[in-house]
Coordinates of C-alpha atoms and ligand atoms in Angstrom, one line a residue:
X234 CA 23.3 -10.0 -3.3
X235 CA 24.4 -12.2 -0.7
X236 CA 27.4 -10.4 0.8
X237 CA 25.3 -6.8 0.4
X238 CA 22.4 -8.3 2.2
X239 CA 25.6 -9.7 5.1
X240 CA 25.8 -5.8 5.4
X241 CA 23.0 -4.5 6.3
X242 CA 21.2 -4.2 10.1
X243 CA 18.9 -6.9 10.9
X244 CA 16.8 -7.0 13.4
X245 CA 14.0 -9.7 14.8
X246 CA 10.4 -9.0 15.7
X247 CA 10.2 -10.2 19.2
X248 CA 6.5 -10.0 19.2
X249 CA 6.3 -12.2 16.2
X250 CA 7.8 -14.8 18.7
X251 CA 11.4 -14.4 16.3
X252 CA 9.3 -14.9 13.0
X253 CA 9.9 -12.1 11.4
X254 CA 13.4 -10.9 10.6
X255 CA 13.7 -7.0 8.6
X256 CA 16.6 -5.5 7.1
X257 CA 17.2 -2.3 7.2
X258 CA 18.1 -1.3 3.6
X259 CA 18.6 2.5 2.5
X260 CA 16.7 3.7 5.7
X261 CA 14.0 1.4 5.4
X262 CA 12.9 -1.7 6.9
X263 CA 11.7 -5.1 5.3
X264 CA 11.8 -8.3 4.7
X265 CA 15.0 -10.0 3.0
X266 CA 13.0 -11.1 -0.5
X267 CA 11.8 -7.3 -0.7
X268 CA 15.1 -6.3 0.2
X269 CA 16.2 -8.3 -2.5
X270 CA 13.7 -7.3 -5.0
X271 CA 13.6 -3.8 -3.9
X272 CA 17.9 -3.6 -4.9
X273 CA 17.2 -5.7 -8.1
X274 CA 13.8 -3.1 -9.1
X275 CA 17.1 -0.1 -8.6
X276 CA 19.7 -2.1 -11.0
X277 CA 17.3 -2.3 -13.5
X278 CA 14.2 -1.6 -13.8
X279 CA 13.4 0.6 -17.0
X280 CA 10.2 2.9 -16.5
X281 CA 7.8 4.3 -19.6
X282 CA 6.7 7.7 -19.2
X283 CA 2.8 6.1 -19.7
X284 CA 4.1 4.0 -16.5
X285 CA 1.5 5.0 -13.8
X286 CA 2.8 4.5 -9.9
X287 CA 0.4 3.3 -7.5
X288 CA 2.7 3.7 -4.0
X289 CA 2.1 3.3 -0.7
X290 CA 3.6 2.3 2.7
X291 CA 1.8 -1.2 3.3
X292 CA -1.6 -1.1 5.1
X293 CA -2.7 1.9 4.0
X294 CA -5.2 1.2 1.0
X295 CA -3.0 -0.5 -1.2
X296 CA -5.2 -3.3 -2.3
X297 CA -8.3 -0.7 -2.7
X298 CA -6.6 1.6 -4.8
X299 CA -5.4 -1.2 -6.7
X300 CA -8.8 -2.0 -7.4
X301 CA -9.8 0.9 -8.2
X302 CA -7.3 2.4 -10.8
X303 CA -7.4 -1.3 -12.0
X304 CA -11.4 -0.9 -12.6
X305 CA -10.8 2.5 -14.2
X306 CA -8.2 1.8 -16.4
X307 CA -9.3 -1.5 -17.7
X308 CA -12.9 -0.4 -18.3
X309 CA -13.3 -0.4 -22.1
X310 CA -11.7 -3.6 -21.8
X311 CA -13.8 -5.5 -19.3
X312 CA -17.1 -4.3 -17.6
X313 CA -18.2 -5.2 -14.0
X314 CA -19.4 -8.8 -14.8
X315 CA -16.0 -9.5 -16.8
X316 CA -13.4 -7.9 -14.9
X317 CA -10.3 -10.2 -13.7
X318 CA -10.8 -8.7 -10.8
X319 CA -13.8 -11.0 -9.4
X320 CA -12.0 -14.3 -10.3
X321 CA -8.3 -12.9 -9.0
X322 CA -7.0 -11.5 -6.3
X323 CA -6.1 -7.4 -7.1
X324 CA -2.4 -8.5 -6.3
X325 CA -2.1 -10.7 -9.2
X326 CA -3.9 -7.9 -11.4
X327 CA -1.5 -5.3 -11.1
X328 CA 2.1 -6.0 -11.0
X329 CA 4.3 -5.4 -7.7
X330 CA 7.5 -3.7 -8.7
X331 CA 9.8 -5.3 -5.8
X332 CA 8.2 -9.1 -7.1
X333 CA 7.1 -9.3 -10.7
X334 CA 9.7 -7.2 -12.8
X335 CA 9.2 -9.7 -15.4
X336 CA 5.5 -8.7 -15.8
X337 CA 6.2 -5.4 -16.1
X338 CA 8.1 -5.6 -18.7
X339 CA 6.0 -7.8 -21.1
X340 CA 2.7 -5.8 -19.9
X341 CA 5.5 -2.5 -21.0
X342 CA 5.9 -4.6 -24.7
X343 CA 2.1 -5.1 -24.9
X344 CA 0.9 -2.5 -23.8
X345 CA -1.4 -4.1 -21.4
X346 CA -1.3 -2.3 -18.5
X347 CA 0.7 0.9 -17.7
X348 CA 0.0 0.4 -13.8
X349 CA 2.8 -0.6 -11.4
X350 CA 2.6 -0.8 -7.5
X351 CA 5.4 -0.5 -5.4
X352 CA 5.7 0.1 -1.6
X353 CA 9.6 1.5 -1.8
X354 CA 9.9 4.7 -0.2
X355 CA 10.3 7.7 -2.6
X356 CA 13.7 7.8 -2.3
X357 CA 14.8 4.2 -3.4
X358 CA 12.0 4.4 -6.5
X359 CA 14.7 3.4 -9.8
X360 CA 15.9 6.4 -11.1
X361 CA 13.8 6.2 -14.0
X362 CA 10.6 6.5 -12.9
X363 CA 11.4 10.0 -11.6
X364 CA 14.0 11.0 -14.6
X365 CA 10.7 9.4 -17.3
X366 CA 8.3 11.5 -15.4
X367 CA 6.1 8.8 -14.6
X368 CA 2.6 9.7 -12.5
X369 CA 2.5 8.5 -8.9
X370 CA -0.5 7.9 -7.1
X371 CA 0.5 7.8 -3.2
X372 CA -2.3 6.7 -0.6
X373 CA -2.1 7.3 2.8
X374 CA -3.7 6.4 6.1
X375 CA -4.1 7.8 9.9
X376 CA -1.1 6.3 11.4
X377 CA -3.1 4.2 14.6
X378 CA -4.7 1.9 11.7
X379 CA -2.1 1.1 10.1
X380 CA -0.8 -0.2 13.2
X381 CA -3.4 -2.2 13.9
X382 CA -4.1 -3.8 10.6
X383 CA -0.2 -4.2 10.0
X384 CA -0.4 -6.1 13.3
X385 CA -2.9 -8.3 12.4
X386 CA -1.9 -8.6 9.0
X387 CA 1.3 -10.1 10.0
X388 CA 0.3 -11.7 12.7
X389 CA -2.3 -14.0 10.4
X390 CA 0.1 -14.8 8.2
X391 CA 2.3 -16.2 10.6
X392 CA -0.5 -18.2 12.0
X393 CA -0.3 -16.3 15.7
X394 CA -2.7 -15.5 18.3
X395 CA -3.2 -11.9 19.4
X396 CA -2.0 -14.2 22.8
X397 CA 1.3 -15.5 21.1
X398 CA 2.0 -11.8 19.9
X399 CA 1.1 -9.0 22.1
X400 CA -0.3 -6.3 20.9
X401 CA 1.3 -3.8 22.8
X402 CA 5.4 -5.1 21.8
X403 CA 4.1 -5.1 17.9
X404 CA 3.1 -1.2 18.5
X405 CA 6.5 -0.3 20.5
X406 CA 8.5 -1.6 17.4
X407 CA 6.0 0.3 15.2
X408 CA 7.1 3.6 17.4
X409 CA 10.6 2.8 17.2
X410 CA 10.2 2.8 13.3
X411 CA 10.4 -0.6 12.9
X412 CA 7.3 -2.3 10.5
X413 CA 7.3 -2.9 6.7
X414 CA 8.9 -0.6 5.0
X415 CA 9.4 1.5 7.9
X416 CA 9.2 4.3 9.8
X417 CA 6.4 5.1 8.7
X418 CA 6.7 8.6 9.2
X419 CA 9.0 8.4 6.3
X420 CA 7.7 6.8 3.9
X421 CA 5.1 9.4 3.7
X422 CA 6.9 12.6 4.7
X423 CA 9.4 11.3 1.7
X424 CA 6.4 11.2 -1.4
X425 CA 4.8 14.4 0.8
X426 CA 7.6 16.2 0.5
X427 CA 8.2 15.4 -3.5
X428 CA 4.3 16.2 -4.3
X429 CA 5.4 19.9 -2.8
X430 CA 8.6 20.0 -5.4
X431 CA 6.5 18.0 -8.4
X432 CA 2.7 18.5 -7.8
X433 CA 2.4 18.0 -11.6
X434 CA 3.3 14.0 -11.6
X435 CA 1.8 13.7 -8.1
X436 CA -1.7 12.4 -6.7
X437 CA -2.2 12.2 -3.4
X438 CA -5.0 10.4 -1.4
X439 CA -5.8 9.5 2.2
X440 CA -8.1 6.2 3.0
X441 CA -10.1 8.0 5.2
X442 CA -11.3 10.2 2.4
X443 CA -11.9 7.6 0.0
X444 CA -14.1 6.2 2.6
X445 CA -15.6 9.4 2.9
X446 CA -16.4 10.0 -0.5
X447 CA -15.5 7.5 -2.7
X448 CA -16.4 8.5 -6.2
X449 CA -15.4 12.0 -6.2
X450 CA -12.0 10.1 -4.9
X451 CA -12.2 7.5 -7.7
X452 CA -12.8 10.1 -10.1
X453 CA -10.2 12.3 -9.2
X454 CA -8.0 9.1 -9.6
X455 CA -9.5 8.6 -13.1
X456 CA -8.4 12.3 -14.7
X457 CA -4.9 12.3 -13.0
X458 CA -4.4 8.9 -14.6
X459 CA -5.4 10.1 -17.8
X460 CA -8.7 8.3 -17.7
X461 CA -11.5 10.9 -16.9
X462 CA -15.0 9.5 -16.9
X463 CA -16.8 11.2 -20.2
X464 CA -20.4 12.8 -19.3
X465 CA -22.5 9.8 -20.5
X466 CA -20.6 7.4 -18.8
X467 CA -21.4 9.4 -15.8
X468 CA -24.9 9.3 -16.3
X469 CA -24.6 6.2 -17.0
X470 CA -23.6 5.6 -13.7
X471 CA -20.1 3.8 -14.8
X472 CA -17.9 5.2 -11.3
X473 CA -20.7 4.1 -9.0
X474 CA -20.2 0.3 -10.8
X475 CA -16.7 1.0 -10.3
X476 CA -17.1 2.0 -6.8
X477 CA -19.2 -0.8 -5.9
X478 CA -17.3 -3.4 -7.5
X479 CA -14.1 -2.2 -5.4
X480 CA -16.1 -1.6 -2.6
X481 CA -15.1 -3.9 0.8
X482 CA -18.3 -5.3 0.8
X483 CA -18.1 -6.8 -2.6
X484 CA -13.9 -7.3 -2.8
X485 CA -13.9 -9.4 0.5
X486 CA -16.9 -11.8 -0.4
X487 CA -15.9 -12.8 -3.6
X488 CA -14.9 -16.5 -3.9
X489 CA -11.4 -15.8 -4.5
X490 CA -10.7 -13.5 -1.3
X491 CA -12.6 -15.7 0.5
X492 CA -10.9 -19.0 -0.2
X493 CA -7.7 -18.0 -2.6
X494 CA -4.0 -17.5 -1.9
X495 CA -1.9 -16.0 -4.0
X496 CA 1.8 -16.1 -5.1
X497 CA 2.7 -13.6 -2.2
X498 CA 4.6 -16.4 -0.3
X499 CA 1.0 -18.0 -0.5
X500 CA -0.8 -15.3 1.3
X501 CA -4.5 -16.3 1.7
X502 CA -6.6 -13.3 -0.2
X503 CA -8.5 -12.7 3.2
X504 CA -5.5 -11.3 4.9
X505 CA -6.1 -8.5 2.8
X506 CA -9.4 -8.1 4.1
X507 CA -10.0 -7.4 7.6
X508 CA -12.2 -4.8 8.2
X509 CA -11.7 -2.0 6.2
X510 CA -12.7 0.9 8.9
X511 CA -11.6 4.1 9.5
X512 CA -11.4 4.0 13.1
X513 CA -10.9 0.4 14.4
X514 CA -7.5 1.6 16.4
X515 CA -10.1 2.5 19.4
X516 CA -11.1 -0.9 19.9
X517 CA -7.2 -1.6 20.9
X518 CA -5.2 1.6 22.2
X519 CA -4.9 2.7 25.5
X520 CA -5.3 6.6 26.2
X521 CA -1.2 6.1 27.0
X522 CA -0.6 4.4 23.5
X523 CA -2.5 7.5 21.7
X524 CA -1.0 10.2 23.5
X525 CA 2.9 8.2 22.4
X526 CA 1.5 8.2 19.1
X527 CA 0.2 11.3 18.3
X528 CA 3.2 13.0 20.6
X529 CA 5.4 10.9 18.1
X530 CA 4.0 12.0 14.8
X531 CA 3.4 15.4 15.6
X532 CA 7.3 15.9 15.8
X533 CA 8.0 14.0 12.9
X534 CA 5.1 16.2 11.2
X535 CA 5.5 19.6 13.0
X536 CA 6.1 22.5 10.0
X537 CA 5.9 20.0 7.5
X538 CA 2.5 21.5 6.3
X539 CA 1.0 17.6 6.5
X540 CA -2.1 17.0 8.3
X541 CA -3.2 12.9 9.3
X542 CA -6.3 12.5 10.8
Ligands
PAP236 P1 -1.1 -4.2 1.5 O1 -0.2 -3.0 1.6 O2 -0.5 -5.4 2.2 O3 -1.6 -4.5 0.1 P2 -3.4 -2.7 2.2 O4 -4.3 -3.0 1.1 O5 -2.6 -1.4 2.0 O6 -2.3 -3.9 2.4 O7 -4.1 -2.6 3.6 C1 -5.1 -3.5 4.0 C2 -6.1 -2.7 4.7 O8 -7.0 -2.1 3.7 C3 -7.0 -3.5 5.6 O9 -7.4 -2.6 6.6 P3 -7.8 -3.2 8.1 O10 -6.8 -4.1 8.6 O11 -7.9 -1.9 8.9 O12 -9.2 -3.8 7.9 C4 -8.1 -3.9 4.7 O13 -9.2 -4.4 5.4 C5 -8.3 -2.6 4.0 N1 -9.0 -2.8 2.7 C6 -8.8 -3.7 1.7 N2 -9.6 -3.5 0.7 C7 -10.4 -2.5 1.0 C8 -11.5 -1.8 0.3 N3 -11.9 -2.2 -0.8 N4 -12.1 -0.8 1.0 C9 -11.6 -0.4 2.2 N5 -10.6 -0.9 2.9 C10 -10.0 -2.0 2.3

């Protein structure tokens, strides 16, 4: 591992005052442990075909989904007043492919839980999960958030101000494709362009729609994952619980994402929890930042049929 990770471009955030150090690993950029993880998920890493993806490029709606399929697929199990999910952070609910392949498999032995996340780009997923046909729920977001919430995201966790680490370096390394598991514009155009070829093991949703209209999202979420919500538990009013126990209100004032950390590195839970708009990227572009951006991503989009907001 040692003398593959000695191969590989590195390269050091210099608005994260030299703090953060990616490697650039099949044409993707992260951290060395994910890199790390990421090559071990490859070696071996077995998938079931029950296995259901939840994937994503980080900062897109990761920890919502998470909650949310979580909620759905443990619901004859627990009900909104027993669910792990108020005493534990969602990331120590749902196993993360790159960090806990030991979980998987035991949760693959039990039975317990067919959901994995993963952030690797569809292209370094283990072979198996495409060859076993496993469903993959992708979730996407409009590509000015994610910059700002992978900004702050980082730059809490390493304990900077917005002072110490200008805004406006972070979103020139974003542009030049450098930010977890980036470019960006890859990571999705790679499960985009898959969903066109396999629309059968495919699900794709965008965080501005969930925010839009959550339960017809959550309950789209439900039938693709082999879940659907029966008629009575509809009436009963089952996704709206769901729904409202996921919601950003409720996740981000429980106890435990309040006040936790979990075994990320010890991330504190609130880091996951900033503000949870669709939008916020006004309060922090200039007019010249949005016009690189969307100039950007319309070429890396143009006759690719996808559509960001
Ligand atoms: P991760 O990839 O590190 O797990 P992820 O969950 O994808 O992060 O992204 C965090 C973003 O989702 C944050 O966005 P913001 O910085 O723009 O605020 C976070 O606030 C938002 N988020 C987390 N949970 C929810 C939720 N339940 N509803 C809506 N947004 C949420």
């Amino acid at each position: 591992m040692e003398d593959m990770l000695k191969t590989l471009p590195q390269h050091t955030c210099s608005w994260s005052k030299g703090n953060i150090a990616f490697y650039k690993y099949q044409n993707f950029w992260t951290s060395q442990t994910l890199v790390v993880g990421g090559h071990l998920a490859q070696q071996t890493f077995k998938a079931e075909p029950t296995d259901i993806f939840l994937c994503s490029s980080p900062k897109t709606g990761t920890t919502w989904v998470k909650s949310l399929a979580f909620a759905i697929v443990t619901r004859q199990k627990f009900d909104d007043s027993t669910t792990p999910l108020l005493t534990k952070n969602v990331h120590e609910c749902v196993p993360f492919l790159e960090r806990d392949l030991e979980k998987i498999v035991e949760n693959h032995k039990n039975s317990s839980l067919p959901l994995v996340a993963t952030h690797l780009p569809y292209p370094s997923l283990p072979e198996s999960v495409i060859a076993s046909n496993c469903k993959i729920v992708y979730v996407y977001r409009n590509t000015k958030d994610v910059i700002v919430s992978h900004y702050h995201f980082l730059r809490k966790a390493l304990n900077l101000t917005c002072e110490d680490a200008p805004f406006e370096e972070a979103f020139e390394e974003f542009c030049q494709g450098i930010s977890g598991y980036g470019p960006y514009w890859d990571h999705i155009l790679g499960y985009w362009k898959a969903s066109l070829e396999r629309p059968d093991i495919f699900l794709l949703l965008k965080y501005e729609d969930l925010k839009k209209d959550t339960t017809s999202n959550a309950k789209r979420l439900a039938e693709f994952m082999g879940y659907p919500f029966s008629t009575e538990e509809e009436k009963a009013g089952v996704i709206e619980k769901i729904t409202s126990l996921c919601s950003f209100e409720n996740m981000s004032n429980l106890e435990v994402n309040k006040t936790g950390s979990n075994r990320v590195g010890g991330l504190e839970n609130k880091l996951y929890f900033r503000k949870g708009e669709d939008g916020d990227w006004k309060n922090y572009f200039t007019n010249e930042m949005k016009q690189k951006i969307d100039k950007l991503m319309d070429d890396k989009l143009s006759g690719t049929g996808l559509i960001l907001k």
